Amino acid sequence: MKLSAGVEWALHCCVVLSQAAQPVPSARLADLHGVSRTYLAKHLGSLAKAGIIQPSEGRDGGYVLMRAPERITVLDVVRAVDGPEPAFRCTEIRQQGDLAAPPEQCRRPCGISVVMARAEQAWRASLDATTIADLAASFDTSGIRSVLSDR
Amino acid sequence: MKLSAGVEWALHCCVVLSQAAQPVPSARLADLHGVSRTYLAKHLGSLAKAGIIQPSEGRDGGYVLMRAPERITVLDVVRAVDGPEPAFRCTEIRQQGDLAAPPEQCRRPCGISVVMARAEQAWRASLDATTIADLAASFDTSGIRSVLSDR
DNA sequence: GCGTGCATACTCGGATATAAGCTGTCCGAGTAGAGGGGG
DNA sequence: CCCCCTCTACTCGGACAGCTTATATCCGAGTATGCACGC
C-alpha cells in the first residue's frame, strides 16, 4: 500500500495558501517546495475540482483557499488527491471456487471486508480530526508570510 | 491508495487453514477460492516467511497455521503480504525550495507526517483488534470443513 | 513377516514476462491587467 | 483628464511519454510417501 506523494505536496500547499492574502500561482507553489511544476499543477487541479481551492486566471492569478482553514480537514485533501475509492475492495471470492458459498449466505457483507472497512473508517476519522489550520499552527507561519510578501 | 489483492486472498486462506486438521497445498487453496495458483503461492510464501503459516514439503504436504487462530491478527497478515512500510512517507519537502526551513526548526518531525502517522496507527490498531478466529466465526465453518474433508 | 532401498509423484521457492498506475512533461485555450491612443 | 481598445503576458486545463510496482506465470530443487525386493 502506497499513498501518492502528491498528498504531501497538496497538504503543504494548503498550509501555504492559508497564510497567503493573494492568489498564489501553481508554478510559485512548486518553486516554494522544490517540486515539479507541471505535476503539482495536476494535483492542484484535483483540489480545485474537489472545491477545496479556487483558481483565478489571467495575470496575478493563482489559487486561493475556497473555505476557511478551520473548515478544511486533512481528509478532504487526501480524498481529493488520492481518490475516494477505498484501499480494500472485496472481490467476493467467497462466491467463487470450490467452496463458493450459496447466495443466501451472502446477503450480509463478507466478514473480511467489514473488518477492513472498519479500519479504513478509523483512518479517515483520524484524518478528519485535523484541519489545515491545525497544521499551520505547527509550522513557522511567520517565515511563510515573509517569503510570500517578498514578491 | 490501493491495497494489494493478495491481502484478501491471504485472509481467506488463513480462515480455511484455521478449520483444516491436515496440511493444505497452495494449489488446493487456490482452487478453493478460484484464484491464480502460482500467484497465490507467492503470497503464501510471504506468509511463511513472516512466521504465520508453516510449509511442509513432499507428498501430503502443504501449509498449516503456525499459531492458534486466536493469536493471529488481521494486521499480522496484512503486514506480511503488503509489507511493513507505512503508506505515507515524508520526503521532508519543508527543507527544500524557496521556503526551506532552517535545520534547527526540523528537529521535531514535520506536522504533516505526524498526522498521517497517527492515522495509520489508528488503522493498524483496528486491524490488530480482530483475529483469524474472529473472522472464522463470521463464516460458515461447517461448510468449509465438509469441503476440506472431501479429499 | 520384516527391514531396506528405490522410484515416484507431489510439494515449495525463486527467477522471469506482462499490465496497470503513479510520476513527470508538453502544449494549447482563455483571461485579467497594463499601456497607449482618442475624445 | 477620462474612457475605450488592443496587446501582451500570464494563468489554468487537458492530452501525451517514462518508470516503478503489482500481477501473473513458468520451471527447477527438494522431500515424504508407497511399493517392491531381498533377507
Short mmCIF file of C-alpha atoms (C1' of nucleotides) in Angstrom, two decimals:
data_model
loop_
_atom_site.label_atom_id
_atom_site.label_comp_id
_atom_site.label_asym_id
_atom_site.label_seq_id
_atom_site.Cartn_x
_atom_site.Cartn_y
_atom_site.Cartn_z
CA MET A 1 0.00 0.00 0.00
CA LYS A 2 1.47 3.28 -1.05
CA LEU A 3 -0.03 6.74 -0.78
CA SER A 4 0.56 9.16 -3.61
CA ALA A 5 3.36 11.64 -2.99
CA GLY A 6 1.00 14.31 -4.29
CA VAL A 7 -0.84 14.15 -0.98
CA GLU A 8 2.16 15.54 0.84
CA TRP A 9 2.59 18.27 -1.74
CA ALA A 10 -1.06 19.23 -1.60
CA LEU A 11 -1.09 19.46 2.18
CA HIS A 12 1.96 21.71 2.23
CA CYS A 13 0.39 23.88 -0.46
CA CYS A 14 -2.79 24.24 1.57
CA VAL A 15 -0.76 25.36 4.56
CA VAL A 16 0.96 27.98 2.44
CA LEU A 17 -2.31 29.12 0.93
CA SER A 18 -3.79 29.52 4.39
CA GLN A 19 -1.15 32.19 5.04
CA ALA A 20 -1.48 33.97 1.70
CA ALA A 21 -3.62 37.05 1.23
CA GLN A 22 -3.32 36.99 -2.56
CA PRO A 23 -3.65 34.22 -5.15
CA VAL A 24 -0.54 32.09 -5.49
CA PRO A 25 0.25 30.56 -8.91
CA SER A 26 0.93 26.86 -9.15
CA ALA A 27 4.42 27.47 -10.50
CA ARG A 28 5.26 29.56 -7.44
CA LEU A 29 3.88 26.93 -5.10
CA ALA A 30 6.10 24.38 -6.83
CA ASP A 31 9.18 26.58 -6.50
CA LEU A 32 8.42 27.22 -2.85
CA HIS A 33 8.60 23.49 -2.17
CA GLY A 34 11.14 22.50 -4.80
CA VAL A 35 8.91 20.05 -6.64
CA SER A 36 7.88 19.59 -10.25
CA ARG A 37 5.80 22.49 -11.57
CA THR A 38 3.69 20.62 -14.07
CA TYR A 39 2.99 17.64 -11.88
CA LEU A 40 1.98 19.79 -8.94
CA ALA A 41 -0.37 21.62 -11.28
CA LYS A 42 -2.08 18.34 -11.92
CA HIS A 43 -2.75 17.75 -8.25
CA LEU A 44 -3.86 21.33 -7.71
CA GLY A 45 -6.39 20.76 -10.44
CA SER A 46 -7.78 17.86 -8.43
CA LEU A 47 -8.03 20.07 -5.38
CA ALA A 48 -9.87 22.68 -7.40
CA LYS A 49 -12.27 20.10 -8.79
CA ALA A 50 -12.99 18.98 -5.24
CA GLY A 51 -13.89 22.53 -4.21
CA ILE A 52 -11.01 22.97 -1.80
CA ILE A 53 -9.13 25.69 -3.67
CA GLN A 54 -10.33 28.14 -6.28
CA PRO A 55 -8.34 29.08 -9.37
CA SER A 56 -8.25 32.54 -10.89
CA GLU A 57 -6.86 33.02 -14.37
CA GLY A 58 -5.01 35.79 -16.08
CA ARG A 59 -2.26 37.93 -14.73
CA ASP A 60 -1.83 37.95 -10.94
CA GLY A 61 -3.99 34.85 -10.93
CA GLY A 62 -3.42 31.71 -8.92
CA TYR A 63 -5.06 29.57 -6.30
CA VAL A 64 -6.90 30.63 -3.14
CA LEU A 65 -8.44 28.52 -0.41
CA MET A 66 -12.15 28.25 -1.00
CA ARG A 67 -13.02 27.86 2.69
CA ALA A 68 -11.53 28.94 5.97
CA PRO A 69 -8.55 26.76 7.01
CA GLU A 70 -10.53 25.63 10.03
CA ARG A 71 -13.16 24.14 7.73
CA ILE A 72 -10.76 22.11 5.56
CA THR A 73 -9.71 18.80 7.02
CA VAL A 74 -6.74 16.68 6.07
CA LEU A 75 -9.17 14.03 4.91
CA ASP A 76 -10.66 16.42 2.38
CA VAL A 77 -7.26 16.93 0.79
CA VAL A 78 -6.33 13.25 0.87
CA ARG A 79 -9.61 12.22 -0.76
CA ALA A 80 -9.29 14.90 -3.41
CA VAL A 81 -5.77 13.91 -4.43
CA ASP A 82 -5.76 10.19 -3.82
CA GLY A 83 -9.31 9.46 -4.92
CA PRO A 84 -12.37 8.40 -2.96
CA GLU A 85 -12.10 4.67 -3.63
CA PRO A 86 -11.32 2.58 -0.55
CA ALA A 87 -7.94 0.89 -0.38
CA PHE A 88 -9.51 -2.53 0.13
CA ARG A 89 -12.06 -3.74 -2.37
CA CYS A 90 -13.79 -7.04 -1.69
CA THR A 91 -13.84 -9.18 -4.84
CA GLU A 92 -16.35 -11.61 -3.33
CA ILE A 93 -14.09 -14.59 -3.68
CA ARG A 94 -16.32 -16.34 -1.16
CA GLN A 95 -18.70 -16.87 -4.07
CA GLN A 96 -16.01 -18.36 -6.32
CA GLY A 97 -14.05 -21.58 -6.40
CA ASP A 98 -14.81 -24.98 -4.94
CA LEU A 99 -16.15 -23.68 -1.65
CA ALA A 100 -18.39 -21.00 -3.10
CA ALA A 101 -20.96 -20.06 -0.51
CA PRO A 102 -24.61 -20.19 -1.57
CA PRO A 103 -26.16 -16.79 -2.34
CA GLU A 104 -28.46 -16.87 0.70
CA GLN A 105 -25.37 -16.69 2.91
CA CYS A 106 -24.04 -13.68 1.03
CA ARG A 107 -26.72 -11.18 1.93
CA ARG A 108 -24.55 -9.87 4.71
CA PRO A 109 -21.23 -8.38 3.61
CA CYS A 110 -18.16 -10.56 3.85
CA GLY A 111 -16.64 -10.53 7.33
CA ILE A 112 -13.23 -9.68 5.95
CA SER A 113 -14.50 -6.64 4.08
CA VAL A 114 -16.25 -5.49 7.25
CA VAL A 115 -13.01 -5.58 9.22
CA MET A 116 -11.08 -3.78 6.52
CA ALA A 117 -13.79 -1.17 6.09
CA ARG A 118 -13.85 -0.53 9.82
CA ALA A 119 -10.09 0.01 9.84
CA GLU A 120 -10.30 2.45 6.96
CA GLN A 121 -13.07 4.25 8.76
CA ALA A 122 -10.79 4.69 11.76
CA TRP A 123 -8.08 6.00 9.44
CA ARG A 124 -10.42 8.52 7.87
CA ALA A 125 -11.79 9.61 11.22
CA SER A 126 -8.27 10.33 12.41
CA LEU A 127 -7.50 12.37 9.32
CA ASP A 128 -10.81 14.18 9.63
CA ALA A 129 -9.94 15.35 13.13
CA THR A 130 -7.16 17.66 11.93
CA THR A 131 -7.66 20.79 9.89
CA ILE A 132 -5.37 22.87 7.75
CA ALA A 133 -5.43 25.49 10.48
CA ASP A 134 -4.11 22.92 12.95
CA LEU A 135 -1.30 22.06 10.56
CA ALA A 136 -0.42 25.69 10.03
CA ALA A 137 -0.14 26.14 13.78
CA SER A 138 2.65 23.56 13.84
CA PHE A 139 4.70 25.43 11.24
CA ASP A 140 6.57 28.70 11.39
CA THR A 141 3.89 30.75 9.67
CA SER A 142 5.81 34.00 10.01
CA GLY A 143 8.52 32.60 7.79
CA ILE A 144 5.95 31.60 5.18
CA ARG A 145 4.32 35.01 5.23
CA SER A 146 7.60 36.85 4.86
CA VAL A 147 8.63 34.75 1.87
CA LEU A 148 5.22 35.22 0.29
CA SER A 149 5.35 39.00 0.69
CA ASP A 150 8.76 39.18 -0.97
CA ARG A 151 7.09 39.15 -4.34
CA MET B 1 -4.00 4.28 -2.42
CA LYS B 2 -4.64 0.70 -3.28
CA LEU B 3 -4.17 -2.36 -1.11
CA SER B 4 -2.83 -5.49 -2.77
CA ALA B 5 -5.48 -8.00 -3.74
CA GLY B 6 -3.26 -10.66 -2.22
CA VAL B 7 -4.31 -9.44 1.22
CA GLU B 8 -7.85 -10.61 0.63
CA TRP B 9 -6.64 -13.94 -0.67
CA ALA B 10 -4.31 -14.45 2.27
CA LEU B 11 -7.00 -13.69 4.82
CA HIS B 12 -9.42 -16.14 3.24
CA CYS B 13 -6.69 -18.76 3.16
CA CYS B 14 -5.96 -18.25 6.84
CA VAL B 15 -9.63 -18.74 7.65
CA VAL B 16 -9.64 -22.00 5.71
CA LEU B 17 -6.42 -23.15 7.34
CA SER B 18 -7.91 -22.47 10.76
CA GLN B 19 -10.52 -25.13 10.00
CA ALA B 20 -8.14 -27.68 8.49
CA ALA B 21 -6.70 -30.55 10.50
CA GLN B 22 -4.21 -31.52 7.80
CA PRO B 23 -1.80 -29.51 5.63
CA VAL B 24 -3.47 -27.86 2.62
CA PRO B 25 -1.42 -27.38 -0.55
CA SER B 26 -1.26 -23.97 -2.12
CA ALA B 27 -2.82 -25.26 -5.36
CA ARG B 28 -5.81 -26.55 -3.43
CA LEU B 29 -6.19 -23.26 -1.58
CA ALA B 30 -6.21 -21.51 -4.93
CA ASP B 31 -8.83 -23.84 -6.36
CA LEU B 32 -10.98 -23.41 -3.26
CA HIS B 33 -11.15 -19.67 -3.91
CA GLY B 34 -10.92 -19.67 -7.69
CA VAL B 35 -7.75 -17.58 -7.91
CA SER B 36 -4.41 -17.95 -9.66
CA ARG B 37 -2.39 -20.88 -8.31
CA THR B 38 1.06 -19.52 -8.90
CA TYR B 39 0.36 -16.02 -7.71
CA LEU B 40 -1.29 -17.21 -4.53
CA ALA B 41 1.78 -19.36 -3.93
CA LYS B 42 3.84 -16.20 -3.94
CA HIS B 43 1.76 -14.61 -1.22
CA LEU B 44 1.70 -17.79 0.82
CA GLY B 45 5.47 -17.70 0.69
CA SER B 46 5.36 -14.25 2.24
CA LEU B 47 3.11 -15.53 5.00
CA ALA B 48 5.51 -18.39 5.64
CA LYS B 49 8.47 -16.03 5.78
CA ALA B 50 6.58 -13.96 8.34
CA GLY B 51 6.06 -16.99 10.56
CA ILE B 52 2.29 -17.10 10.19
CA ILE B 53 1.98 -20.38 8.32
CA GLN B 54 4.36 -23.29 8.08
CA PRO B 55 5.05 -25.21 4.90
CA SER B 56 5.67 -28.95 4.70
CA GLU B 57 7.09 -30.46 1.56
CA GLY B 58 6.68 -33.74 -0.17
CA ARG B 59 3.54 -35.73 -0.71
CA ASP B 60 0.57 -34.81 1.51
CA GLY B 61 2.42 -31.62 2.25
CA GLY B 62 1.02 -28.12 2.34
CA TYR B 63 0.54 -25.20 4.70
CA VAL B 64 -0.56 -25.20 8.31
CA LEU B 65 -1.15 -22.30 10.67
CA MET B 66 1.87 -21.80 12.86
CA ARG B 67 -0.07 -20.37 15.79
CA ALA B 68 -3.59 -20.71 17.15
CA PRO B 69 -6.13 -18.66 15.15
CA GLU B 70 -6.78 -16.57 18.25
CA ARG B 71 -3.14 -15.49 18.25
CA ILE B 72 -3.02 -14.35 14.62
CA THR B 73 -4.39 -10.89 13.97
CA VAL B 74 -5.53 -9.42 10.68
CA LEU B 75 -2.70 -6.91 10.99
CA ASP B 76 -0.16 -9.72 11.00
CA VAL B 77 -1.44 -10.99 7.67
CA VAL B 78 -1.70 -7.53 6.13
CA ARG B 79 1.83 -6.63 7.13
CA ALA B 80 3.19 -9.93 5.85
CA VAL B 81 1.60 -9.59 2.40
CA ASP B 82 1.61 -5.86 1.87
CA GLY B 83 4.92 -5.09 3.51
CA PRO B 84 5.75 -3.19 6.68
CA GLU B 85 6.44 0.18 5.09
CA PRO B 86 3.97 2.92 6.00
CA ALA B 87 1.70 4.24 3.26
CA PHE B 88 2.82 7.83 3.81
CA ARG B 89 6.48 8.66 3.67
CA CYS B 90 7.57 12.19 4.48
CA THR B 91 10.06 13.45 1.90
CA GLU B 92 10.97 16.47 4.01
CA ILE B 93 9.96 18.99 1.41
CA ARG B 94 9.89 21.58 4.18
CA GLN B 95 13.69 21.63 3.81
CA GLN B 96 13.56 22.17 0.06
CA GLY B 97 12.58 25.01 -2.24
CA ASP B 98 12.42 28.73 -1.64
CA LEU B 99 10.88 28.50 1.82
CA ALA B 100 13.19 25.81 3.14
CA ALA B 101 13.04 25.87 6.92
CA PRO B 102 16.36 26.14 8.79
CA PRO B 103 17.63 22.87 10.26
CA GLU B 104 17.08 23.97 13.85
CA GLN B 105 13.34 24.02 13.17
CA CYS B 106 13.44 20.49 11.79
CA ARG B 107 14.39 18.64 14.93
CA ARG B 108 10.77 17.81 15.55
CA PRO B 109 9.10 15.72 12.87
CA CYS B 110 7.01 17.52 10.27
CA GLY B 111 3.48 18.17 11.49
CA ILE B 112 2.01 16.61 8.38
CA SER B 113 3.89 13.36 8.84
CA VAL B 114 2.73 13.27 12.46
CA VAL B 115 -0.91 13.48 11.43
CA MET B 116 -0.53 10.85 8.76
CA ALA B 117 1.38 8.53 11.08
CA ARG B 118 -1.30 8.89 13.74
CA ALA B 119 -3.98 7.93 11.23
CA GLU B 120 -2.06 4.88 10.11
CA GLN B 121 -1.60 3.91 13.73
CA ALA B 122 -5.37 4.00 14.19
CA TRP B 123 -5.75 1.87 11.08
CA ARG B 124 -3.29 -0.71 12.37
CA ALA B 125 -4.86 -0.75 15.82
CA SER B 126 -8.23 -1.51 14.28
CA LEU B 127 -6.79 -4.36 12.25
CA ASP B 128 -4.94 -5.65 15.27
CA ALA B 129 -8.17 -5.96 17.25
CA THR B 130 -9.52 -8.77 15.07
CA THR B 131 -8.07 -12.27 14.90
CA ILE B 132 -8.40 -15.06 12.37
CA ALA B 133 -10.61 -16.85 14.87
CA ASP B 134 -12.98 -13.88 14.91
CA LEU B 135 -13.13 -13.95 11.12
CA ALA B 136 -13.79 -17.69 11.07
CA ALA B 137 -16.72 -17.18 13.44
CA SER B 138 -18.38 -14.97 10.84
CA PHE B 139 -18.17 -17.65 8.16
CA ASP B 140 -19.97 -20.95 7.77
CA THR B 141 -17.14 -23.08 9.07
CA SER B 142 -19.11 -26.31 8.75
CA GLY B 143 -19.24 -25.82 5.01
CA ILE B 144 -15.50 -25.26 4.88
CA ARG B 145 -14.81 -28.35 6.94
CA SER B 146 -17.05 -30.56 4.83
CA VAL B 147 -15.39 -29.43 1.62
CA LEU B 148 -11.95 -29.94 3.12
CA SER B 149 -12.78 -33.47 4.24
CA ASP B 150 -13.99 -34.41 0.78
CA ARG B 151 -10.44 -35.07 -0.27
"C1'" DG C 1 6.90 -61.36 8.17
"C1'" DC C 2 10.15 -57.52 8.37
"C1'" DG C 3 13.64 -54.17 7.00
"C1'" DT C 4 15.76 -51.65 3.33
"C1'" DG C 5 16.29 -49.34 -0.89
"C1'" DC C 6 14.38 -47.05 -4.75
"C1'" DA C 7 11.25 -44.92 -7.83
"C1'" DT C 8 7.64 -41.64 -7.98
"C1'" DA C 9 4.71 -38.02 -7.59
"C1'" DC C 10 3.90 -34.20 -5.16
"C1'" DT C 11 5.38 -30.09 -2.63
"C1'" DC C 12 7.53 -25.41 -2.17
"C1'" DG C 13 10.71 -21.50 -3.78
"C1'" DG C 14 12.88 -18.29 -6.78
"C1'" DA C 15 13.76 -16.28 -11.44
"C1'" DT C 16 11.13 -14.49 -15.36
"C1'" DA C 17 7.29 -11.78 -18.61
"C1'" DT C 18 3.13 -8.63 -18.75
"C1'" DA C 19 -0.17 -4.89 -17.31
"C1'" DA C 20 -1.56 -1.08 -14.62
"C1'" DG C 21 -0.96 3.14 -12.21
"C1'" DC C 22 1.89 6.80 -10.43
"C1'" DT C 23 5.25 10.23 -11.94
"C1'" DG C 24 6.67 13.67 -14.91
"C1'" DT C 25 6.24 16.60 -19.23
"C1'" DC C 26 4.42 19.25 -23.08
"C1'" DC C 27 1.45 22.40 -25.48
"C1'" DG C 28 -2.93 24.99 -26.34
"C1'" DA C 29 -7.27 27.80 -24.85
"C1'" DG C 30 -8.68 31.51 -22.13
"C1'" DT C 31 -8.40 35.71 -19.31
"C1'" DA C 32 -7.16 39.67 -16.24
"C1'" DG C 33 -4.29 43.51 -16.25
"C1'" DA C 34 -1.44 47.31 -18.32
"C1'" DG C 35 -0.46 50.61 -21.66
"C1'" DG C 36 -1.43 53.67 -25.49
"C1'" DG C 37 -4.47 56.34 -28.22
"C1'" DG C 38 -8.55 59.04 -28.96
"C1'" DG C 39 -12.35 62.01 -27.43
"C1'" DC D 1 -8.48 64.49 -17.74
"C1'" DC D 2 -11.26 60.30 -18.69
"C1'" DC D 3 -12.72 56.30 -21.42
"C1'" DC D 4 -12.01 52.59 -24.61
"C1'" DC D 5 -9.48 49.43 -27.32
"C1'" DT D 6 -5.79 46.41 -28.07
"C1'" DC D 7 -1.99 43.97 -26.89
"C1'" DT D 8 0.65 41.25 -24.03
"C1'" DA D 9 1.96 38.24 -20.69
"C1'" DC D 10 0.46 35.21 -17.57
"C1'" DT D 11 -2.78 31.76 -15.82
"C1'" DC D 12 -5.06 27.14 -15.77
"C1'" DG D 13 -6.55 22.67 -18.07
"C1'" DG D 14 -6.23 18.51 -20.67
"C1'" DA D 15 -3.53 15.31 -23.80
"C1'" DC D 16 0.99 12.73 -24.11
"C1'" DA D 17 5.61 9.62 -22.63
"C1'" DG D 18 8.65 7.08 -18.87
"C1'" DC D 19 9.23 4.30 -14.97
"C1'" DT D 20 8.30 1.86 -10.71
"C1'" DT D 21 5.21 -1.52 -8.78
"C1'" DA D 22 1.69 -5.08 -8.65
"C1'" DT D 23 0.06 -9.06 -11.21
"C1'" DA D 24 0.58 -13.41 -13.34
"C1'" DT D 25 3.47 -17.25 -14.97
"C1'" DC D 26 6.96 -20.86 -15.65
"C1'" DC D 27 10.40 -24.12 -14.33
"C1'" DG D 28 13.74 -26.38 -11.16
"C1'" DA D 29 15.33 -28.24 -6.37
"C1'" DG D 30 13.96 -30.97 -2.57
"C1'" DT D 31 11.27 -34.38 0.13
"C1'" DA D 32 7.76 -37.62 2.28
"C1'" DT D 33 5.17 -41.46 0.80
"C1'" DG D 34 4.27 -46.01 -1.18
"C1'" DC D 35 5.85 -50.12 -3.24
"C1'" DA D 36 8.88 -53.82 -4.49
"C1'" DC D 37 12.56 -56.62 -3.40
"C1'" DG D 38 15.69 -59.19 -0.58
"C1'" DC D 39 16.60 -61.39 3.89
#
